[in-house]
Amino acid sequence: SLLSEVLWVRLSMKKSSAHLKEWTTKKLPLNKKTMMKSETLWKSLDRFTHLSHIWLTFWRWVGRLLPESFNRKWVLFWKNIGYGLPSSPFLIRRMLKHAQWKSSPQTIVELGGGTGPMTRALISRKWQTTYLTVCELDKERYDGLKYLETETIKIVHLDAEKCLSAFAPLSVDLIISTLPLGSMSPTHAREILASAASVLSPEWRYIQYQYFATNKKDVEEFFVIEKVDWEAMNFPPAFIYICKKR
C-alpha cells in the first residue's frame, strides 16, 4: 500500500541519515565552526534526499492509475529497474574514479546496463584488451544496448545472478553494479552479492551505488567496504560502496 511504502522510505531515510552524518563528520575537520557547518550540510542533504524519494514514490503510485495504453514499465517493474532514472555523469565519474584498470587482459562485469550511461563510460575508459560483459534484465533496455557489442564487449539478457554464474570463481577483475538492491527482496539481493563475491578476484573491487544505505550490512557480509563515497550531483543523491573480497 501507499502508506507502507512511505513508511519504508522513512525508515530507510533514518538509516541513511545516520550514515550521511557520519560521512560528513569524517570529511570535515572536527572543530566547533566546521561541526556547525557539517550539521547544517547533512540536514540539508537529508531533507533533499527524503523529498526526492517521496516525490518518486508518489509518481509510482500515480502511474498505477494510468490506463494500460501508457508505458507503465517504470511503475510496475520498479523492483528490477529501480527508479528508472539514468545515472548522472557526476555519479558515473565518481564511481569510476575508484575503479582499478590494467593494460593486460582484464575482465569487467557491469550489473544493470540500463540505458547505457555507465556502459559507454566503461567502454571509453577500458583498454583494448579488456573484456566487458554487461548484464541487463529488461528486454527493451537490452535491445537498446546491443549495438555496443564487439569482440570484447558482450551484452547479455540475464538476471545478474545467472549472468555471474557463467564466470569461473575468482575470474572477474572489476564489478560495477547499478542494481537497485534496496528495491529487491532481501534474499535476492544477498544471492546477487554472494555470486559477485564468488567470482571477484582477490584485491580487485566491487563498486555499488545506492540511494539509501539500506543494504550496507548485506554488502559487508560478503565484502570488505574500503570506503563509502557520496555524490550529491545525482537525482536522487547516492552512496557509493567501494569494496574488496573478504
Short mmCIF file of C-alpha atoms in Angstrom, two decimals, residues 68-239:
data_model
loop_
_atom_site.label_atom_id
_atom_site.label_comp_id
_atom_site.label_asym_id
_atom_site.label_seq_id
_atom_site.Cartn_x
_atom_site.Cartn_y
_atom_site.Cartn_z
CA GLU A 68 -2.89 0.21 -19.96
CA SER A 69 -2.14 2.25 -23.10
CA PHE A 70 0.52 4.14 -21.17
CA ASN A 71 4.01 2.77 -20.69
CA ARG A 72 3.81 1.58 -17.09
CA LYS A 73 7.05 -0.41 -17.03
CA TRP A 74 8.74 2.11 -14.75
CA VAL A 75 5.91 1.75 -12.27
CA LEU A 76 5.09 -1.97 -12.33
CA PHE A 77 8.63 -3.33 -12.59
CA TRP A 78 10.48 -0.84 -10.40
CA LYS A 79 11.90 -3.68 -8.30
CA ASN A 80 14.07 -4.63 -11.29
CA ILE A 81 14.54 -1.21 -12.87
CA GLY A 82 14.72 0.92 -9.69
CA TYR A 83 13.57 4.48 -10.24
CA GLY A 84 14.15 4.31 -13.98
CA LEU A 85 16.43 7.36 -13.93
CA PRO A 86 19.86 7.25 -15.61
CA SER A 87 22.95 7.84 -13.50
CA SER A 88 24.31 11.36 -13.79
CA PRO A 89 27.76 11.97 -15.33
CA PHE A 90 28.91 13.10 -11.87
CA LEU A 91 27.91 9.79 -10.26
CA ILE A 92 29.50 7.77 -13.07
CA ARG A 93 32.73 9.78 -12.81
CA ARG A 94 32.88 9.33 -9.04
CA MET A 95 32.26 5.57 -9.26
CA LEU A 96 34.87 5.04 -11.96
CA LYS A 97 37.38 7.13 -10.02
CA HIS A 98 37.63 4.13 -7.69
CA ALA A 99 37.90 1.52 -10.46
CA GLN A 100 41.15 -0.37 -10.99
CA TRP A 101 42.49 -0.70 -14.51
CA LYS A 102 45.27 -2.72 -16.11
CA SER A 103 46.70 -2.84 -19.63
CA SER A 104 46.94 -6.64 -19.62
CA PRO A 105 43.75 -8.65 -20.29
CA GLN A 106 41.10 -7.71 -17.75
CA THR A 107 37.54 -8.91 -17.16
CA ILE A 108 34.89 -6.37 -16.12
CA VAL A 109 31.23 -7.07 -15.39
CA GLU A 110 28.56 -4.36 -15.24
CA LEU A 111 25.36 -5.37 -13.44
CA GLY A 112 22.38 -3.42 -14.73
CA GLY A 113 23.27 -1.73 -18.00
CA GLY A 114 20.04 0.32 -18.05
CA THR A 115 20.01 2.94 -20.78
CA GLY A 116 23.80 2.71 -21.09
CA PRO A 117 25.47 5.76 -19.46
CA MET A 118 27.78 3.62 -17.32
CA THR A 119 28.37 1.15 -20.17
CA ARG A 120 29.50 3.90 -22.54
CA ALA A 121 31.75 5.37 -19.85
CA LEU A 122 33.38 1.97 -19.24
CA ILE A 123 33.91 1.49 -22.98
CA SER A 124 35.58 4.89 -23.29
CA ARG A 125 37.98 4.14 -20.40
CA LYS A 126 38.82 0.47 -20.82
CA TRP A 127 41.90 -0.89 -22.57
CA GLN A 128 41.51 -2.73 -25.87
CA THR A 129 42.46 -5.97 -24.12
CA THR A 130 39.69 -5.56 -21.53
CA TYR A 131 36.63 -7.81 -21.81
CA LEU A 132 33.40 -6.18 -20.70
CA THR A 133 30.17 -8.07 -20.01
CA VAL A 134 27.01 -6.05 -19.40
CA CYS A 135 24.03 -7.79 -17.74
CA GLU A 136 20.59 -6.27 -18.35
CA LEU A 137 17.32 -7.99 -17.43
CA ASP A 138 14.87 -5.58 -19.05
CA LYS A 139 14.29 -6.61 -22.69
CA GLU A 140 13.81 -3.10 -24.11
CA ARG A 141 16.95 -1.80 -22.44
CA TYR A 142 18.88 -4.89 -23.51
CA ASP A 143 17.82 -4.29 -27.12
CA GLY A 144 18.93 -0.66 -26.80
CA LEU A 145 22.44 -1.76 -25.76
CA LYS A 146 23.00 -4.49 -28.35
CA TYR A 147 24.57 -2.07 -30.84
CA LEU A 148 27.54 -1.67 -28.48
CA GLU A 149 28.63 -5.31 -28.84
CA THR A 150 32.08 -6.04 -30.25
CA GLU A 151 34.60 -8.85 -29.90
CA THR A 152 35.47 -7.61 -26.40
CA ILE A 153 32.06 -6.26 -25.33
CA LYS A 154 29.18 -8.63 -24.62
CA ILE A 155 25.60 -7.58 -23.74
CA VAL A 156 23.57 -10.36 -22.10
CA HIS A 157 19.84 -10.54 -21.37
CA LEU A 158 20.00 -12.27 -17.98
CA ASP A 159 19.35 -11.78 -14.30
CA ALA A 160 22.51 -10.61 -12.51
CA GLU A 161 22.89 -13.84 -10.52
CA LYS A 162 22.61 -16.04 -13.64
CA CYS A 163 24.98 -13.74 -15.50
CA LEU A 164 27.61 -14.02 -12.77
CA SER A 165 27.23 -17.80 -12.60
CA ALA A 166 28.69 -18.00 -16.12
CA PHE A 167 32.08 -16.86 -14.80
CA ALA A 168 34.62 -19.09 -13.10
CA PRO A 169 35.44 -18.38 -9.45
CA LEU A 170 37.96 -15.55 -8.96
CA SER A 171 37.95 -14.73 -12.70
CA VAL A 172 36.49 -11.19 -12.67
CA ASP A 173 38.71 -8.16 -12.01
CA LEU A 174 36.07 -5.47 -11.55
CA ILE A 175 32.31 -5.48 -10.92
CA ILE A 176 30.32 -2.26 -11.32
CA SER A 177 26.75 -2.57 -10.05
CA THR A 178 23.91 -0.13 -10.60
CA LEU A 179 21.30 -2.64 -9.43
CA PRO A 180 18.52 -1.36 -7.12
CA LEU A 181 19.38 -3.65 -4.20
CA GLY A 182 17.02 -1.79 -1.88
CA SER A 183 14.06 -2.47 -4.16
CA MET A 184 14.71 -6.21 -4.35
CA SER A 185 13.73 -8.84 -1.85
CA PRO A 186 16.49 -9.22 0.79
CA THR A 187 17.03 -12.84 -0.29
CA HIS A 188 17.54 -11.96 -3.96
CA ALA A 189 19.88 -9.06 -3.11
CA ARG A 190 22.01 -11.35 -0.93
CA GLU A 191 22.12 -14.02 -3.64
CA ILE A 192 23.48 -11.48 -6.13
CA LEU A 193 26.07 -10.23 -3.64
CA ALA A 194 27.16 -13.80 -2.89
CA SER A 195 27.54 -14.57 -6.60
CA ALA A 196 29.54 -11.38 -7.13
CA ALA A 197 31.85 -12.22 -4.22
CA SER A 198 32.47 -15.74 -5.53
CA VAL A 199 33.69 -14.61 -8.99
CA LEU A 200 35.64 -11.50 -7.92
CA SER A 201 39.42 -11.83 -7.89
CA PRO A 202 41.26 -11.04 -4.65
CA GLU A 203 42.44 -7.43 -4.35
CA TRP A 204 40.02 -6.28 -7.05
CA ARG A 205 36.91 -4.21 -6.48
CA TYR A 206 33.15 -4.45 -6.37
CA ILE A 207 31.58 -0.96 -6.69
CA GLN A 208 27.90 -0.45 -5.92
CA TYR A 209 25.79 2.68 -5.56
CA GLN A 210 22.59 3.02 -3.59
CA TYR A 211 20.25 5.94 -2.87
CA PHE A 212 19.59 4.73 0.69
CA ALA A 213 22.30 2.99 2.74
CA THR A 214 19.82 0.19 3.48
CA ASN A 215 21.90 -2.73 2.20
CA LYS A 216 25.21 -1.74 3.76
CA LYS A 217 25.15 -4.67 6.21
CA ASP A 218 24.36 -7.10 3.40
CA VAL A 219 27.30 -5.77 1.38
CA GLU A 220 29.57 -6.02 4.43
CA GLU A 221 28.67 -9.69 4.86
CA PHE A 222 30.29 -10.57 1.52
CA PHE A 223 32.82 -7.77 1.02
CA VAL A 224 35.17 -5.53 2.94
CA ILE A 225 33.96 -1.94 2.39
CA GLU A 226 37.14 0.06 1.94
CA LYS A 227 35.30 3.35 1.60
CA VAL A 228 31.81 4.81 1.36
CA ASP A 229 31.72 7.76 -1.02
CA TRP A 230 28.77 10.04 -1.73
CA GLU A 231 27.62 12.00 -4.80
CA ALA A 232 25.22 14.93 -4.36
CA MET A 233 25.06 15.76 -8.09
CA ASN A 234 22.67 12.96 -8.91
CA PHE A 235 18.89 12.61 -8.63
CA PRO A 236 18.45 11.27 -6.04
CA PRO A 237 21.90 11.72 -4.37
CA ALA A 238 23.69 8.39 -3.97
CA PHE A 239 26.02 6.49 -1.65
#
